[in-house]
Structure formats: structure tokens, C-alpha cells
Amino acid sequence: MASLGVGIVGLPNVGKSTLFNAITKAGALAANYPFATIDKNVGVVVLHDPRLKALQKLFVKGERMPPMVPTHVEFVDIAGLVKGAHKGEGLGNQFLANIREVAAIAHVVRCFDDPNVVHVAGRVDPLDDLETINTELALADLQSIERRLDKLRKSARSDKDDRALLEILEPLMQHLSQGQPIRTYAGAEPEMLARAALELGLLTQKPVIYICNVGEEDLPEGANNPHVGRVREIAATEGSEVVVVSAKIEAELADLSEEEAAEYLQDLGLQESGLDRLVRTAYQTLGLQTFFTAGEKEVRAWTIRQGTRAPQAAGEIHTDLEKGFIRAEVIEWNRLVEAGGWAQAKERGWVRTEGKEYIVQDGDTVLVLFNV
């Protein structure tokens, strides 16, 4: 599967590295000065899924519980961005190169006031922060398109695919020039936009999650925080998701045991951590879903793109399963739990046999039959 990383971006000192440390416990440098993050940091974050635990309980034998393997989301902490990044200012070249490698963007926006934490612009203004980064990404996309246009105008005379690409690039430039990201452009087929984004490395086509970093008093949703309200308005115009977190609180939770963290959340009046919401939102934003394999040896969650057919899903388990795919036995996870196991589910007629055209659904539990 292609890279499905989520790049954590934002201006310096908005809480990117603090957030990254919390969700990965990977120890990225977090310091109170611009450009504390100078290297790309990658961390794998578990997607907590109660369905997995429910399946695990089915296959306990005596005191032996089968290993449980959750799925995950990859987060990338990317160097802080400043105005002029598209021209290489600050660490702009590195920022743009790193962000091209990820499938989605998690844009951290500072929505708290603290005189002890320096803001790169000298004031807290989330809309200005958003505009700074969105403008830099749009300018980088404009440069990418301009570099390609001359060559494309020549090749379009004889190549119909290049001609079709040329026809959307010129209106795309107009769209970008008006301060609009490519992901909001509705004047072209999605397949053609995807081709343009892939070939030119366009950045504003990538889906975005806006992360509002707030103080403890604004948890869980930042309802009374005017900064959060403004970010929500911007996100609504482009169909993006907003997740409210307190990076400071999440960092404290990361240092606690599972039991202590649960107790701390209860004391704060929270049902779950902001980071659990973020990981779940990232998973959905990437267009991913989960299927399961379950038995006495192991209970595991697997990640696939929405719309994946059974043989390709089997290939996520092992390439031999895709090559030799015959059919799959499939049951929804909750029906398997209700039945009490595979044998009981088959007795009730709840296990279906599906072929190569079957599109695997979120929550399916699958047994692949194959022949190499």
C-alpha cells in the first residue's frame, strides 16, 4: 500500500512537536524557539478499536489469550513553516519535500494565549496562521504548475492525455490565485485532479485536518473559544475536519499508565483523549477502513482503502493470498461475537462465501481460502 502518512504541520511554536511526542512517545525535540524540529520525525500510532478486544475474548483457551494486533496511523512531524517557504525561506524546501510524501495534512493551529510561549508572529491569530501556511502551499503549487505548463503546451498538440491535463491546469491556476486550495476545485473530474496532483506533486489537493491546540479550560470541544470558532468556519468552507486537543494535557497523559490516564480523563470530565479522536479522524480522512482476521493464534486488524475488493484485501495479509485467492468466508465482527465463534456462526448460517468481486466492508471478519 502506498504511503498513508499524515503530516503534522503548523507555524513554529504552535504545539506540533509537543503533540507529536504525546501521540508517539517518540521523543521528538520540543523547544520554545523556532525551528526546534529540523529533521522529519515519523511515529506509528495505534488506532484503539474496541471491536478487536471483543473478538479476542472469543478465542481465549484456558488462561491463554491470543495476541491482539491493532492497526495504526503513521504521523510525520514536519519542520515549522514561515512566510517565504515556497522560495526556500526558513526550512521551506525541507517542509515542502516532506509534505509531498504524506497523504494528508494535520494542521496544528494555536488557539491558546500564554505569554511564556513565544509566537513566531508575536501574537495569537489563528486565521493569520492558517492563511500563512495555506498561502505558502498554494504558491508552491502555482510554481509547480507554471514549471510544467510550457512543456505541456507543446506535448498537448499530439498527446490527448496531456491536452486534457492542460485544460484543467490553467483554471486551476486561477483557482489557486484566488487563495483557494485545489481540494475545493469542482471544475474537473476527480480522476484528472488526482492525476495532476500526482504528476506535479501538488500540495493543496491533500485532505486537511485542522487541530486546534487549546488550554485545559476549553476541552473537550472549545465551544467558548473564539479562536476555535474561527477555525471551524474556515474548515467548513472546504469540507475539512476539526479536532480540538490540548497538547499539554496529551503530553501529561502520555506519561501515565493506561489506568492512570483513564482516571485523569475522568477527573477532567472527558470520555476519551483528544489524540484518540485525532487518530480516528485521520483514519477516516485518509479513506481507510478496517477488516479483521480472528482465531486462536491471533486476532488482528488490517487496514485497507475503502472500496477494496477481497483479493486485494487478502494481499494485505500476504501476497500469496492475493495471488492464489479462491474465495473468502466473511462475517460481520458483531455477528461473530454474538454467535460465540466461527463454528457456531457457521451452524447459524451467518458466514457468507464471497468471491473476487466482493468489496470488503469495515468491520468484516475474513477467512481467506487460497491455493498457491
Tab-separated table of C-alpha atoms in Angstrom, residues 47 73 209 241 277-289 306:
chain	number	residue	atom	x	y	z
A	47	LEU	CA	-5.842	3.000	16.484
A	73	VAL	CA	-1.816	5.528	11.505
A	209	ILE	CA	-7.482	18.092	9.438
A	241	GLU	CA	-12.447	18.207	9.809
A	277	ARG	CA	-10.218	11.452	18.325
A	278	LEU	CA	-7.384	12.715	16.146
A	279	VAL	CA	-6.195	9.242	15.160
A	280	ARG	CA	-9.751	8.131	14.365
A	281	THR	CA	-10.378	11.301	12.328
A	282	ALA	CA	-7.089	10.824	10.461
A	283	TYR	CA	-8.054	7.255	9.595
A	284	GLN	CA	-11.378	8.407	8.158
A	285	THR	CA	-9.811	11.369	6.342
A	286	LEU	CA	-7.387	9.003	4.607
A	287	GLY	CA	-10.337	6.985	3.314
A	288	LEU	CA	-9.329	3.877	5.261
A	289	GLN	CA	-11.269	1.105	6.921
A	306	GLN	CA	-12.498	1.945	1.218
